[in-house]
Short mmCIF file of C-alpha atoms and ligand atoms in Angstrom, two decimals:
data_model
loop_
_atom_site.label_atom_id
_atom_site.label_comp_id
_atom_site.label_asym_id
_atom_site.label_seq_id
_atom_site.Cartn_x
_atom_site.Cartn_y
_atom_site.Cartn_z
CA UNK F 1 89.04 -21.52 -32.59
CA UNK F 2 85.30 -21.81 -33.60
CA UNK F 3 83.96 -18.29 -34.83
CA UNK F 4 81.51 -18.05 -32.08
CA UNK F 5 82.06 -18.57 -28.51
CA UNK F 6 79.93 -18.53 -25.46
CA UNK F 7 79.43 -14.73 -23.97
CA UNK F 8 81.60 -14.05 -21.22
CA UNK F 9 80.41 -14.76 -17.78
CA UNK F 10 78.45 -17.74 -19.22
CA UNK F 11 78.45 -21.59 -18.97
CA UNK F 12 77.46 -24.34 -21.01
CA UNK F 13 76.09 -27.46 -18.68
CA UNK F 14 77.24 -30.40 -20.89
CA UNK F 15 75.20 -33.83 -20.66
CA UNK F 16 78.02 -35.20 -18.45
CA UNK F 17 77.40 -32.15 -16.32
CA UNK F 18 73.70 -32.90 -15.94
CA UNK F 19 73.25 -35.16 -13.28
CA UNK F 20 75.21 -32.81 -10.78
CA UNK F 21 73.47 -30.11 -11.48
CA UNK F 22 69.85 -32.04 -11.26
CA UNK F 23 71.19 -33.67 -7.84
CA UNK F 24 71.46 -29.78 -6.63
CA UNK F 25 68.51 -28.47 -8.17
CA UNK F 26 66.45 -31.75 -6.88
CA UNK F 27 67.73 -31.46 -3.29
CA UNK F 28 66.79 -27.45 -3.30
CA UNK F 29 63.46 -28.24 -4.45
CA UNK F 30 62.80 -31.12 -2.23
CA UNK F 31 63.89 -29.09 0.98
CA UNK F 32 61.75 -25.98 -0.13
CA UNK F 33 58.53 -28.20 -0.60
CA UNK F 34 58.89 -29.84 2.66
CA UNK F 35 59.30 -26.48 4.56
CA UNK F 36 55.79 -25.66 2.89
CA UNK F 37 57.23 -23.57 0.02
CA UNK F 38 55.26 -23.20 -3.02
CA UNK F 39 56.89 -22.50 -6.62
CA UNK F 40 56.49 -19.28 -8.31
CA UNK F 41 57.85 -18.69 -11.83
CA UNK F 42 58.19 -15.01 -12.71
CA UNK F 43 59.45 -13.58 -16.43
CA UNK F 44 63.05 -13.41 -17.24
CA UNK F 45 62.38 -9.95 -17.87
CA UNK F 46 60.47 -7.32 -16.13
CA UNK F 47 59.97 -3.39 -16.72
CA UNK F 48 63.05 -1.69 -16.02
CA UNK F 49 61.38 0.44 -13.86
CA UNK F 50 60.34 -2.36 -11.20
CA UNK F 51 63.87 -2.86 -10.33
CA UNK F 52 64.85 0.37 -10.33
CA UNK F 53 62.24 0.94 -7.94
CA UNK F 54 62.34 -2.25 -6.09
CA UNK F 55 66.40 -2.78 -5.64
CA UNK F 56 67.12 0.69 -5.47
CA UNK F 57 68.16 3.34 -8.25
CA UNK F 58 71.32 4.13 -6.54
CA UNK F 59 72.64 0.54 -5.85
CA UNK F 60 75.51 -1.00 -7.78
CA UNK F 61 73.02 -3.60 -9.17
CA UNK F 62 70.91 -0.93 -11.01
CA UNK F 63 73.72 1.45 -11.77
CA UNK F 64 76.12 -1.16 -13.50
CA UNK F 65 75.05 -4.59 -13.42
CA UNK F 66 71.62 -4.67 -15.28
CA UNK F 67 71.10 -5.79 -18.82
CA UNK F 68 68.78 -3.65 -20.13
CA UNK F 69 67.23 -2.91 -23.33
CA UNK F 70 64.39 -1.67 -25.45
CA UNK F 71 61.94 -3.94 -27.07
CA UNK F 72 60.79 -3.27 -30.85
CA UNK F 73 57.48 -1.31 -28.87
CA UNK F 74 59.97 1.00 -27.03
CA UNK F 75 59.74 -0.35 -23.59
CA UNK F 76 62.27 -0.23 -21.53
CA UNK F 77 62.72 -4.10 -20.22
CA UNK F 78 65.59 -5.55 -18.11
CA UNK F 79 66.82 -9.13 -17.56
CA UNK F 80 66.13 -10.00 -13.82
CA UNK F 81 69.21 -9.32 -11.99
CA UNK F 82 67.21 -11.17 -8.83
CA UNK F 83 64.01 -12.46 -8.06
CA UNK F 84 62.32 -10.63 -4.93
CA UNK F 85 60.87 -7.71 -7.15
CA UNK F 86 59.30 -9.69 -9.56
CA UNK F 87 58.03 -12.08 -6.92
CA UNK F 88 56.50 -9.26 -5.16
CA UNK F 89 55.31 -7.76 -8.21
CA UNK F 90 53.13 -10.77 -8.81
CA UNK F 91 52.16 -11.25 -5.24
CA UNK F 92 50.60 -7.54 -5.59
CA UNK F 93 49.23 -8.31 -9.12
CA UNK F 94 47.38 -11.44 -8.31
CA UNK F 95 46.15 -10.13 -4.89
CA UNK F 96 47.88 -12.56 -2.91
CA UNK F 97 47.70 -10.57 0.27
CA UNK F 98 44.19 -12.38 0.56
CA UNK F 99 45.63 -16.03 0.97
CA UNK F 100 46.36 -17.33 4.46
CA UNK F 101 49.62 -15.55 5.82
CA UNK F 102 52.50 -15.59 5.68
CA UNK F 103 52.92 -16.62 1.94
CA UNK F 104 56.09 -18.92 1.18
CA UNK F 105 57.15 -19.09 -2.28
CA UNK F 106 60.18 -20.50 -3.72
CA UNK F 107 61.64 -19.81 -7.41
CA UNK F 108 64.57 -21.27 -9.15
CA UNK F 109 65.87 -20.19 -12.58
CA UNK F 110 68.79 -18.07 -14.33
CA UNK F 111 69.60 -14.39 -13.24
CA UNK F 112 71.75 -11.74 -15.05
CA UNK F 113 74.21 -9.47 -13.83
CA UNK F 114 76.86 -7.35 -15.79
CA UNK F 115 79.45 -8.35 -13.00
CA UNK F 116 83.28 -8.65 -13.59
CA UNK F 117 83.65 -12.52 -13.91
CA UNK F 118 85.74 -14.07 -11.56
CA UNK F 119 85.91 -17.69 -9.87
CA UNK F 120 82.79 -18.54 -9.23
CA UNK F 121 80.78 -15.60 -10.32
CA UNK F 122 79.07 -15.64 -13.54
CA UNK F 123 77.06 -13.03 -15.63
CA UNK F 124 74.09 -15.53 -16.17
CA UNK F 125 73.76 -17.51 -13.01
CA UNK F 126 71.34 -19.80 -11.14
CA UNK F 127 69.46 -18.69 -8.14
CA UNK F 128 67.29 -20.49 -5.48
CA UNK F 129 64.97 -17.81 -3.79
CA UNK F 130 62.91 -18.33 -1.03
CA UNK F 131 60.60 -15.53 0.14
CA UNK F 132 57.93 -15.74 2.99
CA UNK F 133 55.72 -12.81 2.54
CA UNK F 134 53.05 -10.98 5.15
CA UNK F 135 55.03 -11.83 8.34
CA UNK F 136 57.72 -9.57 10.25
CA UNK F 137 58.26 -12.52 12.87
CA UNK F 138 62.17 -13.30 13.39
CA UNK F 139 60.88 -17.31 13.13
CA UNK F 140 60.41 -16.36 9.24
CA UNK F 141 64.44 -15.50 8.98
CA UNK F 142 65.41 -18.57 10.93
CA UNK F 143 63.16 -20.73 8.80
CA UNK F 144 64.93 -19.70 5.70
CA UNK F 145 68.52 -19.84 7.28
CA UNK F 146 67.71 -23.22 8.60
CA UNK F 147 66.29 -24.54 5.22
CA UNK F 148 69.80 -22.87 3.42
CA UNK F 149 71.88 -24.89 6.02
CA UNK F 150 70.19 -28.23 5.55
CA UNK F 151 70.81 -27.48 1.58
CA UNK F 152 74.41 -26.94 1.87
CA UNK F 153 74.81 -29.60 4.74
CA UNK F 154 73.03 -32.14 2.50
CA UNK F 155 75.39 -31.16 -0.38
CA UNK F 156 78.48 -31.91 1.90
CA UNK F 157 79.57 -28.76 2.60
CA UNK F 158 81.23 -28.23 6.47
CA UNK F 159 82.35 -26.54 8.89
CA UNK F 160 79.02 -23.90 8.39
CA UNK F 161 78.54 -20.79 10.10
CA UNK F 162 75.99 -17.92 9.74
CA UNK F 163 77.30 -14.33 9.62
CA UNK F 164 74.47 -12.01 11.22
CA UNK F 165 73.54 -8.45 11.25
CA UNK F 166 70.56 -6.21 11.59
CA UNK F 167 70.29 -3.31 8.76
CA UNK F 168 67.30 -1.55 10.92
CA UNK F 169 64.32 -0.42 9.39
CA UNK F 170 62.88 2.88 7.75
CA UNK F 171 62.34 4.28 11.42
CA UNK F 172 65.88 3.51 12.63
CA UNK F 173 68.21 3.05 9.90
CA UNK F 174 68.09 7.12 8.46
CA UNK F 175 69.43 8.15 11.89
CA UNK F 176 72.26 5.44 11.64
CA UNK F 177 73.10 6.33 7.91
CA UNK F 178 73.73 10.04 9.00
CA UNK F 179 75.98 8.72 12.12
CA UNK F 180 77.96 6.74 9.39
CA UNK F 181 78.12 9.56 7.11
CA UNK F 182 79.51 12.06 9.46
CA UNK F 183 82.17 9.28 10.51
CA UNK F 184 83.04 8.99 7.18
CA UNK F 185 83.18 12.57 6.54
CA UNK F 186 85.75 12.86 9.04
CA UNK F 187 87.84 10.03 7.51
CA UNK F 188 87.25 11.18 3.72
CA UNK F 189 90.99 11.41 3.19
CA UNK F 190 91.71 7.71 3.81
CA UNK F 191 89.12 6.24 1.75
CA UNK F 192 88.95 4.88 -1.71
CA UNK F 193 87.27 6.65 -4.61
CA UNK F 194 84.38 4.18 -4.66
CA UNK F 195 83.64 4.84 -1.22
CA UNK F 196 83.71 8.61 -1.62
CA UNK F 197 81.01 8.28 -4.61
CA UNK F 198 78.99 5.49 -2.34
CA UNK F 199 79.04 8.04 0.56
CA UNK F 200 76.56 10.12 -1.55
CA UNK F 201 74.67 7.59 -3.34
CA UNK F 202 74.26 4.53 -1.12
CA UNK F 203 76.43 4.96 2.29
CA UNK F 204 75.76 1.61 3.68
CA UNK F 205 77.69 -0.34 1.33
CA UNK F 206 81.00 1.55 2.35
CA UNK F 207 81.08 -1.03 4.96
CA UNK F 208 81.54 -3.90 2.49
CA UNK F 209 84.29 -2.25 0.77
CA UNK F 210 87.17 -5.00 -0.14
CA UNK F 211 89.77 -2.16 -0.59
CA UNK F 212 92.94 -2.41 1.61
CA UNK F 213 93.07 1.29 2.46
CA UNK F 214 89.26 1.24 3.57
CA UNK F 215 89.65 -1.65 6.18
CA UNK F 216 91.03 0.34 9.34
CA UNK F 217 88.14 2.81 8.53
CA UNK F 218 85.28 0.10 8.44
CA UNK F 219 87.11 -1.52 11.66
CA UNK F 220 86.40 1.61 13.66
CA UNK F 221 82.89 2.49 12.21
CA UNK F 222 80.06 2.87 14.54
CA UNK F 223 78.33 -0.59 14.40
CA UNK F 224 74.58 -0.12 13.47
CA UNK F 225 73.69 -2.77 16.24
CA UNK F 226 74.10 0.04 18.77
CA UNK F 227 71.59 2.14 17.00
CA UNK F 228 68.80 0.17 16.24
CA UNK F 229 64.92 1.20 17.05
CA UNK F 230 63.35 -0.88 19.95
CA UNK F 231 61.31 -3.05 17.82
CA UNK F 232 64.57 -3.73 15.61
CA UNK F 233 66.37 -4.57 18.46
CA UNK F 234 63.97 -7.03 19.81
CA UNK F 235 63.61 -8.92 16.58
CA UNK F 236 67.38 -9.36 16.17
CA UNK F 237 67.59 -10.42 19.82
CA UNK F 238 64.85 -13.05 19.19
CA UNK F 239 66.50 -14.42 16.14
CA UNK F 240 69.38 -14.78 18.30
CA UNK F 241 68.21 -16.42 20.71
CA UNK F 242 66.40 -19.01 18.74
CA UNK F 243 70.21 -19.49 17.10
CA UNK F 244 71.15 -19.94 20.64
CA UNK F 245 68.71 -22.55 21.37
CA UNK F 246 69.48 -24.97 18.28
CA UNK F 247 73.03 -24.30 18.79
CA UNK F 248 73.82 -22.95 15.31
CA UNK F 249 76.96 -21.21 15.27
CA UNK F 250 76.85 -17.43 14.17
CA UNK F 251 79.31 -14.28 14.01
CA UNK F 252 77.70 -10.74 14.33
CA UNK F 253 79.19 -8.92 11.91
CA UNK F 254 78.24 -5.49 11.56
CA UNK F 255 79.96 -5.03 7.85
CA UNK F 256 77.37 -7.42 6.49
CA UNK F 257 74.97 -5.03 4.58
CA UNK F 258 73.33 -5.95 1.23
CA UNK F 259 73.22 -3.92 -1.94
CA UNK F 260 69.61 -4.01 -2.42
CA UNK F 261 67.52 -1.31 -0.71
CA UNK F 262 64.74 -3.57 -0.03
CA UNK F 263 66.40 -5.32 2.83
CA UNK F 264 65.32 -4.30 6.02
CA UNK F 265 66.23 -5.76 9.63
CA UNK F 266 68.16 -9.27 9.04
CA UNK F 267 70.70 -9.83 6.97
CA UNK F 268 72.85 -13.15 6.97
CA UNK F 269 75.16 -15.11 4.95
CA UNK F 270 76.26 -18.79 5.16
CA UNK F 271 80.06 -19.18 5.29
CA UNK F 272 81.88 -22.62 4.46
CA UNK F 273 85.00 -23.88 5.61
CA UNK F 274 87.26 -25.00 3.11
CA UNK F 275 86.19 -23.61 -0.31
CA UNK F 276 88.68 -20.95 -1.01
CA UNK F 277 88.16 -17.07 -1.29
CA UNK F 278 84.45 -17.29 -1.73
CA UNK F 279 83.78 -18.42 1.83
CA UNK F 280 80.08 -17.07 1.51
CA UNK F 281 78.06 -19.90 -0.15
CA UNK F 282 74.47 -17.81 0.33
CA UNK F 283 73.20 -14.25 1.58
CA UNK F 284 69.59 -13.26 2.65
CA UNK F 285 67.57 -11.50 4.88
ZN1 ZN E 1 64.13 0.08 13.21
ZN1 ZN E 2 86.35 1.76 -0.14
#
């Protein structure tokens, strides 16, 4: 056995694999550019605080999964666990709000999460990130959803469908979270230890718990769709109407939440058939 091996959860992309990799990347970039997205590259590391504030200090990503280090100047830096925080930082830092809105940006490159390695999950992995900044229009959600649909369809994935939810906004989400917490407190003896902890730190995440004992509790939990404010409900209805008009299959999934605090309103996943346990090929919102 060689003295050094690649770190757990990382991949070497060997010369004979490069053509596949290049095919996927070129396809993604072609679709993004055709849809009017411009490329932005942001640093691989940023101030730790940016992620703690942008993603949310109590999220799994920030609590457990970040590669954080002090540089020789004593600054706390973190390898990016996702793109959005850095892209939004750049949008503000460069005054991009004065450009014609919305601003549509794509990024592609490695991100880093100290996650439990498993099939299809790595500690350094590549993301295509799409952002539409400066609009609240549900058509912006639709645009990204259709783009990633074309991305996977063009790569030969079959049986595609969307999973769809709305996680509300700062006006309506807090009341729902309180409702969810009081429901869970009534079932606290049935749920796993992780959920007991999440209930205090990041309550929405109880809904995507994978533990068997939590499934009946999740099934009977109040769905957020019944507790949206008028604006969020209209936004969500409009998006569903677009999808109906386009004949794109979707399933409403009230368990679909995101681990990151900045998500508001729409969250979605693209599911593909016939690829095994990891049915979700992509997520966003
Ligand atoms: Zn709302
Ligand atoms: Zn649980």
